[in-house]
Amino acid sequence: MFVLYRMKKQIFCIALLVIAVVNVFAQTGKTVDKINKTYNDIAEKARLCETDDDQGEFGGLVMNTLTINSRNHQWRAVGIYGQTLKFFYKGGDTEERLYPDKLVFVVNERRVSNQRFREEWLFSESGTLMLFTYKVESDEPPSEARIYYSAGRAIRTVDGKKVTDRLSALDLKYTKERAVQGGRIKALFARSIDL
C-alpha cells in the first residue's frame, strides 16, 4: 500500500514537472512570435525610412548614419573594409519629449574584403534589447543567427535551422556579449544625438 502511494506521488510530481516545462516552452513561443511581429513592423518602417522620400521625411522613424571608411580605402591584412551603422529612432510626440530620441532599431553593415556582414538590434519601447540578428554573406551559402531576449536575458537562439531554448553556458556567454554590444551601441547613439 505504501509503495503504491509513493508511486502515485512520483507520477503526480513528474506530471506536474512536464506540465510546467510545456507551459514555459509555450510562453517562450508566444514571446518569440510577439518579437517577430514587432521586428517585421519596425524593419519595414526602417526600409521605408531609407527608400521612400515621404516616409523618410514624414514617417514615424528618423535615421542617422555613421560610416567608417566611406572612401573604401584598403586596410592592411584586411583588404577593403567598410562599416555603416544605421540608427532608427522615434519620439518627439509628447510635450516632455519634443525631439525624437528613442532608439528602436540599429543596422550594422560591414564589408571585409569579399565578405559582407549584417547585424541588427531591435529594442523595445522601454529600451531593452529584444532581438539580435546576424547574417554573413560570402561566396559560400549565407549563414544567419538570431537571439531572442525577454526581460534582459536570452530566451531562444536560432542558428540556421537549429533552434535552442535551453541555452548552454557557451550560448549564455555569447548572448551576453551581444547584449553588451547592444548597450555600447545605445550609448553611442545617445552621445550622437546629445551633441
PDB file of C-alpha atoms in Angstrom, residues 19 32-33 43-44 51 71 78 84-85 91 114-115 117 134-136 162 164 169-170 190:
ATOM      1  CA  ILE A  19       3.160  20.478 -17.467  1.00  0.00           C
ATOM      2  CA  VAL A  32       9.106  34.950 -29.787  1.00  0.00           C
ATOM      3  CA  ASP A  33       6.029  35.393 -32.002  1.00  0.00           C
ATOM      4  CA  ALA A  43      12.115  46.581 -40.173  1.00  0.00           C
ATOM      5  CA  GLU A  44       9.510  47.596 -42.761  1.00  0.00           C
ATOM      6  CA  THR A  51      13.915  54.301 -49.546  1.00  0.00           C
ATOM      7  CA  ARG A  71      36.060  56.101 -49.296  1.00  0.00           C
ATOM      8  CA  VAL A  78      42.104  43.024 -44.398  1.00  0.00           C
ATOM      9  CA  THR A  84      27.927  51.595 -41.728  1.00  0.00           C
ATOM     10  CA  LEU A  85      25.772  51.893 -38.635  1.00  0.00           C
ATOM     11  CA  GLY A  91       9.819  60.118 -30.337  1.00  0.00           C
ATOM     12  CA  ASN A 114      34.712  39.836 -50.177  1.00  0.00           C
ATOM     13  CA  GLN A 115      32.514  39.091 -47.144  1.00  0.00           C
ATOM     14  CA  PHE A 117      28.125  41.031 -42.512  1.00  0.00           C
ATOM     15  CA  TYR A 134      23.462  38.244 -37.567  1.00  0.00           C
ATOM     16  CA  LYS A 135      23.915  37.380 -41.217  1.00  0.00           C
ATOM     17  CA  VAL A 136      27.056  36.554 -43.200  1.00  0.00           C
ATOM     18  CA  LYS A 162      18.786  24.857 -35.230  1.00  0.00           C
ATOM     19  CA  THR A 164      17.694  26.217 -28.908  1.00  0.00           C
ATOM     20  CA  ALA A 169      27.000  28.057 -20.765  1.00  0.00           C
ATOM     21  CA  LEU A 170      28.679  28.896 -24.088  1.00  0.00           C
ATOM     22  CA  ALA A 190      22.832  58.669 -27.082  1.00  0.00           C
TER      23      ALA A 190
END
